[in-house]
mmCIF file with all atom_site columns, C-alpha atoms in Angstrom:
data_model
loop_
_atom_site.group_PDB
_atom_site.id
_atom_site.type_symbol
_atom_site.label_atom_id
_atom_site.label_alt_id
_atom_site.label_comp_id
_atom_site.label_asym_id
_atom_site.label_entity_id
_atom_site.label_seq_id
_atom_site.pdbx_PDB_ins_code
_atom_site.Cartn_x
_atom_site.Cartn_y
_atom_site.Cartn_z
_atom_site.occupancy
_atom_site.B_iso_or_equiv
_atom_site.pdbx_formal_charge
_atom_site.auth_seq_id
_atom_site.auth_comp_id
_atom_site.auth_asym_id
_atom_site.auth_atom_id
_atom_site.pdbx_PDB_model_num
ATOM 1   C CA . MET U 1 1   ? 79.526  31.275 103.551 1.00 0.00 ? 1   MET U CA 1
ATOM 2   C CA . PRO U 1 2   ? 76.744  32.373 105.861 1.00 0.00 ? 2   PRO U CA 1
ATOM 3   C CA . GLN U 1 3   ? 73.393  33.383 104.444 1.00 0.00 ? 3   GLN U CA 1
ATOM 4   C CA . THR U 1 4   ? 73.561  36.974 103.264 1.00 0.00 ? 4   THR U CA 1
ATOM 5   C CA . LYS U 1 5   ? 71.312  39.266 101.342 1.00 0.00 ? 5   LYS U CA 1
ATOM 6   C CA . SER U 1 6   ? 72.351  39.715 97.750  1.00 0.00 ? 6   SER U CA 1
ATOM 7   C CA . MET U 1 7   ? 73.336  43.042 96.291  1.00 0.00 ? 7   MET U CA 1
ATOM 8   C CA . ASP U 1 8   ? 72.323  44.498 92.946  1.00 0.00 ? 8   ASP U CA 1
ATOM 9   C CA . ARG U 1 9   ? 74.848  44.043 90.121  1.00 0.00 ? 9   ARG U CA 1
ATOM 10  C CA . GLN U 1 10  ? 75.176  47.754 89.376  1.00 0.00 ? 10  GLN U CA 1
ATOM 11  C CA . THR U 1 11  ? 76.348  48.417 92.945  1.00 0.00 ? 11  THR U CA 1
ATOM 12  C CA . VAL U 1 12  ? 78.810  45.527 92.696  1.00 0.00 ? 12  VAL U CA 1
ATOM 13  C CA . LYS U 1 13  ? 80.073  46.905 89.379  1.00 0.00 ? 13  LYS U CA 1
ATOM 14  C CA . GLN U 1 14  ? 80.728  50.301 90.993  1.00 0.00 ? 14  GLN U CA 1
ATOM 15  C CA . GLN U 1 15  ? 82.409  48.647 93.994  1.00 0.00 ? 15  GLN U CA 1
ATOM 16  C CA . THR U 1 16  ? 84.634  46.610 91.663  1.00 0.00 ? 16  THR U CA 1
ATOM 17  C CA . PHE U 1 17  ? 85.700  49.765 89.839  1.00 0.00 ? 17  PHE U CA 1
ATOM 18  C CA . GLU U 1 18  ? 86.567  51.522 93.114  1.00 0.00 ? 18  GLU U CA 1
ATOM 19  C CA . ILE U 1 19  ? 88.487  48.538 94.483  1.00 0.00 ? 19  ILE U CA 1
ATOM 20  C CA . VAL U 1 20  ? 90.564  48.184 91.310  1.00 0.00 ? 20  VAL U CA 1
ATOM 21  C CA . LEU U 1 21  ? 91.438  51.885 91.479  1.00 0.00 ? 21  LEU U CA 1
ATOM 22  C CA . CYS U 1 22  ? 92.645  51.338 95.040  1.00 0.00 ? 22  CYS U CA 1
ATOM 23  C CA . LEU U 1 23  ? 94.707  48.322 93.985  1.00 0.00 ? 23  LEU U CA 1
ATOM 24  C CA . PHE U 1 24  ? 96.745  50.632 91.774  1.00 0.00 ? 24  PHE U CA 1
ATOM 25  C CA . GLN U 1 25  ? 97.483  53.203 94.462  1.00 0.00 ? 25  GLN U CA 1
ATOM 26  C CA . ASP U 1 26  ? 100.849 52.914 96.183  1.00 0.00 ? 26  ASP U CA 1
ATOM 27  C CA . ASP U 1 27  ? 99.223  54.073 99.419  1.00 0.00 ? 27  ASP U CA 1
ATOM 28  C CA . PRO U 1 28  ? 95.447  53.604 99.191  1.00 0.00 ? 28  PRO U CA 1
ATOM 29  C CA . SER U 1 29  ? 94.969  55.105 102.651 1.00 0.00 ? 29  SER U CA 1
ATOM 30  C CA . GLN U 1 30  ? 95.810  58.457 101.039 1.00 0.00 ? 30  GLN U CA 1
ATOM 31  C CA . GLY U 1 31  ? 92.374  58.397 99.426  1.00 0.00 ? 31  GLY U CA 1
ATOM 32  C CA . CYS U 1 32  ? 92.185  56.428 96.224  1.00 0.00 ? 32  CYS U CA 1
ATOM 33  C CA . ILE U 1 33  ? 88.634  57.504 95.468  1.00 0.00 ? 33  ILE U CA 1
ATOM 34  C CA . GLU U 1 34  ? 85.883  59.578 96.933  1.00 0.00 ? 34  GLU U CA 1
ATOM 35  C CA . THR U 1 35  ? 82.966  57.348 97.846  1.00 0.00 ? 35  THR U CA 1
ATOM 36  C CA . ASP U 1 36  ? 79.424  58.509 98.210  1.00 0.00 ? 36  ASP U CA 1
ATOM 37  C CA . GLY U 1 37  ? 78.555  55.927 100.816 1.00 0.00 ? 37  GLY U CA 1
ATOM 38  C CA . VAL U 1 38  ? 77.715  53.038 98.521  1.00 0.00 ? 38  VAL U CA 1
ATOM 39  C CA . GLY U 1 39  ? 76.109  50.604 100.934 1.00 0.00 ? 39  GLY U CA 1
ATOM 40  C CA . ASP U 1 40  ? 77.577  47.214 101.719 1.00 0.00 ? 40  ASP U CA 1
ATOM 41  C CA . GLY U 1 41  ? 75.077  45.684 104.050 1.00 0.00 ? 41  GLY U CA 1
ATOM 42  C CA . ASP U 1 42  ? 74.552  47.946 107.068 1.00 0.00 ? 42  ASP U CA 1
ATOM 43  C CA . ASP U 1 43  ? 78.062  49.378 106.678 1.00 0.00 ? 43  ASP U CA 1
ATOM 44  C CA . LYS U 1 44  ? 79.216  52.088 104.318 1.00 0.00 ? 44  LYS U CA 1
ATOM 45  C CA . PHE U 1 45  ? 81.357  50.681 101.538 1.00 0.00 ? 45  PHE U CA 1
ATOM 46  C CA . ASP U 1 46  ? 85.055  51.478 101.857 1.00 0.00 ? 46  ASP U CA 1
ATOM 47  C CA . PRO U 1 47  ? 87.241  50.117 99.042  1.00 0.00 ? 47  PRO U CA 1
ATOM 48  C CA . VAL U 1 48  ? 90.554  50.702 100.857 1.00 0.00 ? 48  VAL U CA 1
ATOM 49  C CA . PRO U 1 49  ? 90.476  47.811 103.374 1.00 0.00 ? 49  PRO U CA 1
ATOM 50  C CA . ILE U 1 50  ? 89.057  45.488 100.720 1.00 0.00 ? 50  ILE U CA 1
ATOM 51  C CA . ALA U 1 51  ? 91.842  46.394 98.276  1.00 0.00 ? 51  ALA U CA 1
ATOM 52  C CA . ASN U 1 52  ? 94.391  45.910 101.063 1.00 0.00 ? 52  ASN U CA 1
ATOM 53  C CA . LYS U 1 53  ? 92.968  42.464 101.868 1.00 0.00 ? 53  LYS U CA 1
ATOM 54  C CA . LEU U 1 54  ? 93.020  41.511 98.185  1.00 0.00 ? 54  LEU U CA 1
ATOM 55  C CA . LYS U 1 55  ? 96.652  42.654 97.931  1.00 0.00 ? 55  LYS U CA 1
ATOM 56  C CA . GLU U 1 56  ? 97.560  40.580 100.988 1.00 0.00 ? 56  GLU U CA 1
ATOM 57  C CA . VAL U 1 57  ? 95.937  37.457 99.567  1.00 0.00 ? 57  VAL U CA 1
ATOM 58  C CA . ALA U 1 58  ? 97.408  38.118 96.113  1.00 0.00 ? 58  ALA U CA 1
ATOM 59  C CA . ASP U 1 59  ? 100.905 38.375 97.606  1.00 0.00 ? 59  ASP U CA 1
ATOM 60  C CA . GLN U 1 60  ? 100.456 34.957 99.201  1.00 0.00 ? 60  GLN U CA 1
ATOM 61  C CA . MET U 1 61  ? 99.076  33.423 96.013  1.00 0.00 ? 61  MET U CA 1
ATOM 62  C CA . GLN U 1 62  ? 101.654 35.022 93.730  1.00 0.00 ? 62  GLN U CA 1
ATOM 63  C CA . LYS U 1 63  ? 104.404 32.905 95.265  1.00 0.00 ? 63  LYS U CA 1
ATOM 64  C CA . GLN U 1 64  ? 102.565 29.786 94.105  1.00 0.00 ? 64  GLN U CA 1
ATOM 65  C CA . TRP U 1 65  ? 101.940 31.125 90.608  1.00 0.00 ? 65  TRP U CA 1
ATOM 66  C CA . ASP U 1 66  ? 105.192 33.023 89.972  1.00 0.00 ? 66  ASP U CA 1
ATOM 67  C CA . LYS U 1 67  ? 106.198 30.876 86.975  1.00 0.00 ? 67  LYS U CA 1
ATOM 68  C CA . GLU U 1 68  ? 102.906 31.647 85.234  1.00 0.00 ? 68  GLU U CA 1
ATOM 69  C CA . PHE U 1 69  ? 103.229 35.422 85.289  1.00 0.00 ? 69  PHE U CA 1
ATOM 70  C CA . PRO U 1 70  ? 106.193 36.183 82.967  1.00 0.00 ? 70  PRO U CA 1
ATOM 71  C CA . PRO U 1 71  ? 104.540 34.448 79.980  1.00 0.00 ? 71  PRO U CA 1
ATOM 72  C CA . ALA U 1 72  ? 101.294 36.258 80.833  1.00 0.00 ? 72  ALA U CA 1
ATOM 73  C CA . LEU U 1 73  ? 103.151 39.569 80.758  1.00 0.00 ? 73  LEU U CA 1
ATOM 74  C CA . LEU U 1 74  ? 104.502 38.864 77.275  1.00 0.00 ? 74  LEU U CA 1
ATOM 75  C CA . LYS U 1 75  ? 101.060 37.864 76.015  1.00 0.00 ? 75  LYS U CA 1
ATOM 76  C CA . PHE U 1 76  ? 99.478  40.930 77.595  1.00 0.00 ? 76  PHE U CA 1
ATOM 77  C CA . LYS U 1 77  ? 102.013 43.261 75.968  1.00 0.00 ? 77  LYS U CA 1
ATOM 78  C CA . HIS U 1 78  ? 101.468 41.556 72.614  1.00 0.00 ? 78  HIS U CA 1
ATOM 79  C CA . ALA U 1 79  ? 97.691  41.790 73.027  1.00 0.00 ? 79  ALA U CA 1
ATOM 80  C CA . HIS U 1 80  ? 98.033  45.459 73.957  1.00 0.00 ? 80  HIS U CA 1
ATOM 81  C CA . GLN U 1 81  ? 99.549  46.125 70.554  1.00 0.00 ? 81  GLN U CA 1
ATOM 82  C CA . LYS U 1 82  ? 96.528  44.447 68.974  1.00 0.00 ? 82  LYS U CA 1
ATOM 83  C CA . LYS U 1 83  ? 94.070  46.235 71.312  1.00 0.00 ? 83  LYS U CA 1
ATOM 84  C CA . ASP U 1 84  ? 92.878  42.911 72.761  1.00 0.00 ? 84  ASP U CA 1
ATOM 85  C CA . THR U 1 85  ? 93.947  43.302 76.393  1.00 0.00 ? 85  THR U CA 1
ATOM 86  C CA . ASN U 1 86  ? 90.676  42.082 77.944  1.00 0.00 ? 86  ASN U CA 1
ATOM 87  C CA . ALA U 1 87  ? 90.931  38.729 76.181  1.00 0.00 ? 87  ALA U CA 1
ATOM 88  C CA . ALA U 1 88  ? 94.630  38.399 77.032  1.00 0.00 ? 88  ALA U CA 1
ATOM 89  C CA . PHE U 1 89  ? 93.979  39.141 80.698  1.00 0.00 ? 89  PHE U CA 1
ATOM 90  C CA . SER U 1 90  ? 91.091  36.691 80.866  1.00 0.00 ? 90  SER U CA 1
ATOM 91  C CA . HIS U 1 91  ? 93.102  33.972 79.141  1.00 0.00 ? 91  HIS U CA 1
ATOM 92  C CA . ALA U 1 92  ? 96.043  34.535 81.509  1.00 0.00 ? 92  ALA U CA 1
ATOM 93  C CA . VAL U 1 93  ? 93.843  34.276 84.614  1.00 0.00 ? 93  VAL U CA 1
ATOM 94  C CA . ASP U 1 94  ? 92.260  31.074 83.287  1.00 0.00 ? 94  ASP U CA 1
ATOM 95  C CA . SER U 1 95  ? 95.720  29.664 82.593  1.00 0.00 ? 95  SER U CA 1
ATOM 96  C CA . VAL U 1 96  ? 96.951  30.520 86.080  1.00 0.00 ? 96  VAL U CA 1
ATOM 97  C CA . CYS U 1 97  ? 93.868  28.945 87.644  1.00 0.00 ? 97  CYS U CA 1
ATOM 98  C CA . GLN U 1 98  ? 94.608  25.619 85.961  1.00 0.00 ? 98  GLN U CA 1
ATOM 99  C CA . HIS U 1 99  ? 97.731  25.174 88.075  1.00 0.00 ? 99  HIS U CA 1
ATOM 100 C CA . PRO U 1 100 ? 97.498  23.675 91.546  1.00 0.00 ? 100 PRO U CA 1
ATOM 101 C CA . ILE U 1 101 ? 97.673  25.831 94.635  1.00 0.00 ? 101 ILE U CA 1
ATOM 102 C CA . VAL U 1 102 ? 98.241  24.931 98.254  1.00 0.00 ? 102 VAL U CA 1
ATOM 103 C CA . VAL U 1 103 ? 95.054  26.490 99.634  1.00 0.00 ? 103 VAL U CA 1
ATOM 104 C CA . GLU U 1 104 ? 91.902  25.264 97.930  1.00 0.00 ? 104 GLU U CA 1
ATOM 105 C CA . VAL U 1 105 ? 89.112  27.803 97.612  1.00 0.00 ? 105 VAL U CA 1
ATOM 106 C CA . VAL U 1 106 ? 85.824  28.031 95.759  1.00 0.00 ? 106 VAL U CA 1
ATOM 107 C CA . PRO U 1 107 ? 86.335  28.663 92.028  1.00 0.00 ? 107 PRO U CA 1
ATOM 108 C CA . GLU U 1 108 ? 85.150  32.267 92.184  1.00 0.00 ? 108 GLU U CA 1
ATOM 109 C CA . MET U 1 109 ? 87.585  33.103 94.981  1.00 0.00 ? 109 MET U CA 1
ATOM 110 C CA . ARG U 1 110 ? 90.349  31.456 92.997  1.00 0.00 ? 110 ARG U CA 1
ATOM 111 C CA . LEU U 1 111 ? 89.487  33.673 90.014  1.00 0.00 ? 111 LEU U CA 1
ATOM 112 C CA . ILE U 1 112 ? 89.516  36.762 92.239  1.00 0.00 ? 112 ILE U CA 1
ATOM 113 C CA . ASN U 1 113 ? 92.869  35.785 93.766  1.00 0.00 ? 113 ASN U CA 1
ATOM 114 C CA . ALA U 1 114 ? 94.443  35.035 90.391  1.00 0.00 ? 114 ALA U CA 1
ATOM 115 C CA . ALA U 1 115 ? 93.087  38.199 88.747  1.00 0.00 ? 115 ALA U CA 1
ATOM 116 C CA . VAL U 1 116 ? 94.349  40.448 91.526  1.00 0.00 ? 116 VAL U CA 1
ATOM 117 C CA . ALA U 1 117 ? 97.738  38.704 91.718  1.00 0.00 ? 117 ALA U CA 1
ATOM 118 C CA . LEU U 1 118 ? 98.123  38.958 87.944  1.00 0.00 ? 118 LEU U CA 1
ATOM 119 C CA . CYS U 1 119 ? 97.071  42.609 87.771  1.00 0.00 ? 119 CYS U CA 1
ATOM 120 C CA . LEU U 1 120 ? 99.529  43.549 90.518  1.00 0.00 ? 120 LEU U CA 1
ATOM 121 C CA . TYR U 1 121 ? 102.313 41.658 88.749  1.00 0.00 ? 121 TYR U CA 1
ATOM 122 C CA . LEU U 1 122 ? 101.504 43.326 85.428  1.00 0.00 ? 122 LEU U CA 1
ATOM 123 C CA . LYS U 1 123 ? 101.370 46.717 87.152  1.00 0.00 ? 123 LYS U CA 1
ATOM 124 C CA . SER U 1 124 ? 104.832 46.209 88.640  1.00 0.00 ? 124 SER U CA 1
ATOM 125 C CA . GLN U 1 125 ? 106.347 44.958 85.374  1.00 0.00 ? 125 GLN U CA 1
ATOM 126 C CA . ALA U 1 126 ? 104.582 47.194 82.861  1.00 0.00 ? 126 ALA U CA 1
ATOM 127 C CA . PRO U 1 127 ? 103.582 50.456 84.562  1.00 0.00 ? 127 PRO U CA 1
ATOM 128 C CA . GLU U 1 128 ? 103.179 52.075 81.149  1.00 0.00 ? 128 GLU U CA 1
ATOM 129 C CA . LEU U 1 129 ? 100.126 49.832 80.640  1.00 0.00 ? 129 LEU U CA 1
ATOM 130 C CA . THR U 1 130 ? 98.421  50.767 83.919  1.00 0.00 ? 130 THR U CA 1
ATOM 131 C CA . THR U 1 131 ? 95.237  52.099 82.341  1.00 0.00 ? 131 THR U CA 1
ATOM 132 C CA . ASP U 1 132 ? 94.764  48.978 80.220  1.00 0.00 ? 132 ASP U CA 1
ATOM 133 C CA . ILE U 1 133 ? 95.554  46.680 83.154  1.00 0.00 ? 133 ILE U CA 1
ATOM 134 C CA . GLN U 1 134 ? 93.016  48.507 85.335  1.00 0.00 ? 134 GLN U CA 1
ATOM 135 C CA . GLN U 1 135 ? 90.365  48.292 82.642  1.00 0.00 ? 135 GLN U CA 1
ATOM 136 C CA . ALA U 1 136 ? 91.037  44.614 81.930  1.00 0.00 ? 136 ALA U CA 1
ATOM 137 C CA . THR U 1 137 ? 90.989  43.752 85.644  1.00 0.00 ? 137 THR U CA 1
ATOM 138 C CA . THR U 1 138 ? 87.742  45.617 86.254  1.00 0.00 ? 138 THR U CA 1
ATOM 139 C CA . SER U 1 139 ? 86.123  44.067 83.201  1.00 0.00 ? 139 SER U CA 1
ATOM 140 C CA . PHE U 1 140 ? 87.275  40.567 84.139  1.00 0.00 ? 140 PHE U CA 1
ATOM 141 C CA . LEU U 1 141 ? 86.121  40.783 87.760  1.00 0.00 ? 141 LEU U CA 1
ATOM 142 C CA . ASP U 1 142 ? 82.758  42.228 86.767  1.00 0.00 ? 142 ASP U CA 1
ATOM 143 C CA . ALA U 1 143 ? 82.114  39.651 84.045  1.00 0.00 ? 143 ALA U CA 1
ATOM 144 C CA . ARG U 1 144 ? 83.472  36.558 85.738  1.00 0.00 ? 144 ARG U CA 1
ATOM 145 C CA . VAL U 1 145 ? 82.732  37.019 89.461  1.00 0.00 ? 145 VAL U CA 1
ATOM 146 C CA . GLY U 1 146 ? 80.304  39.942 89.646  1.00 0.00 ? 146 GLY U CA 1
ATOM 147 C CA . SER U 1 147 ? 77.267  37.705 90.113  1.00 0.00 ? 147 SER U CA 1
ATOM 148 C CA . PHE U 1 148 ? 79.066  35.701 92.805  1.00 0.00 ? 148 PHE U CA 1
ATOM 149 C CA . VAL U 1 149 ? 80.036  38.897 94.652  1.00 0.00 ? 149 VAL U CA 1
ATOM 150 C CA . ALA U 1 150 ? 76.438  40.178 94.410  1.00 0.00 ? 150 ALA U CA 1
ATOM 151 C CA . GLU U 1 151 ? 75.082  36.872 95.763  1.00 0.00 ? 151 GLU U CA 1
ATOM 152 C CA . GLN U 1 152 ? 77.431  37.123 98.754  1.00 0.00 ? 152 GLN U CA 1
ATOM 153 C CA . GLY U 1 153 ? 76.202  40.626 99.575  1.00 0.00 ? 153 GLY U CA 1
ATOM 154 C CA . GLY U 1 154 ? 78.985  42.688 98.004  1.00 0.00 ? 154 GLY U CA 1
ATOM 155 C CA . TRP U 1 155 ? 82.748  42.956 98.147  1.00 0.00 ? 155 TRP U CA 1
ATOM 156 C CA . GLY U 1 156 ? 82.737  43.606 101.893 1.00 0.00 ? 156 GLY U CA 1
ATOM 157 C CA . ALA U 1 157 ? 81.186  40.202 102.511 1.00 0.00 ? 157 ALA U CA 1
ATOM 158 C CA . VAL U 1 158 ? 83.645  38.504 100.142 1.00 0.00 ? 158 VAL U CA 1
ATOM 159 C CA . ALA U 1 159 ? 86.643  40.194 101.763 1.00 0.00 ? 159 ALA U CA 1
ATOM 160 C CA . ARG U 1 160 ? 85.521  39.095 105.241 1.00 0.00 ? 160 ARG U CA 1
ATOM 161 C CA . VAL U 1 161 ? 85.803  35.413 104.284 1.00 0.00 ? 161 VAL U CA 1
ATOM 162 C CA . MET U 1 162 ? 89.072  35.575 102.310 1.00 0.00 ? 162 MET U CA 1
ATOM 163 C CA . LEU U 1 163 ? 91.620  33.210 103.842 1.00 0.00 ? 163 LEU U CA 1
ATOM 164 C CA . LEU U 1 164 ? 90.063  33.112 107.296 1.00 0.00 ? 164 LEU U CA 1
#
């Protein structure tokens, strides 16, 4: 990736939250969240195109990981009963990432792709758990790739290099 200026972690955390909210909207262009102009470089941060790009990449990756998702769904539902959804989500993403994929990417991008693909699968299969899936996805992305995203200059910079 080209040299970029890093972004503070709190801004990345807020961006992650907004993007995950948009991932769960059927039509994010209808306004998934009001932004107050959180900066992403010289541009104003807009979570909608980033969420759309993540969905596009996740759709492509999901085909390669489709056998991994049904067991993850069962584990997530079981963990939900025990109030341990963050750990179940994290474990499922790690499990998915152990399997080969056609397109090789840096480990952080692989985590992002797997997390988004998994959250969208869980959303489609267990809509009653939407709030927990959103929370687990946001928590996972912040904890596991937040520093990487900040180093790249924010989610806008990361989205620009996804599957070029």
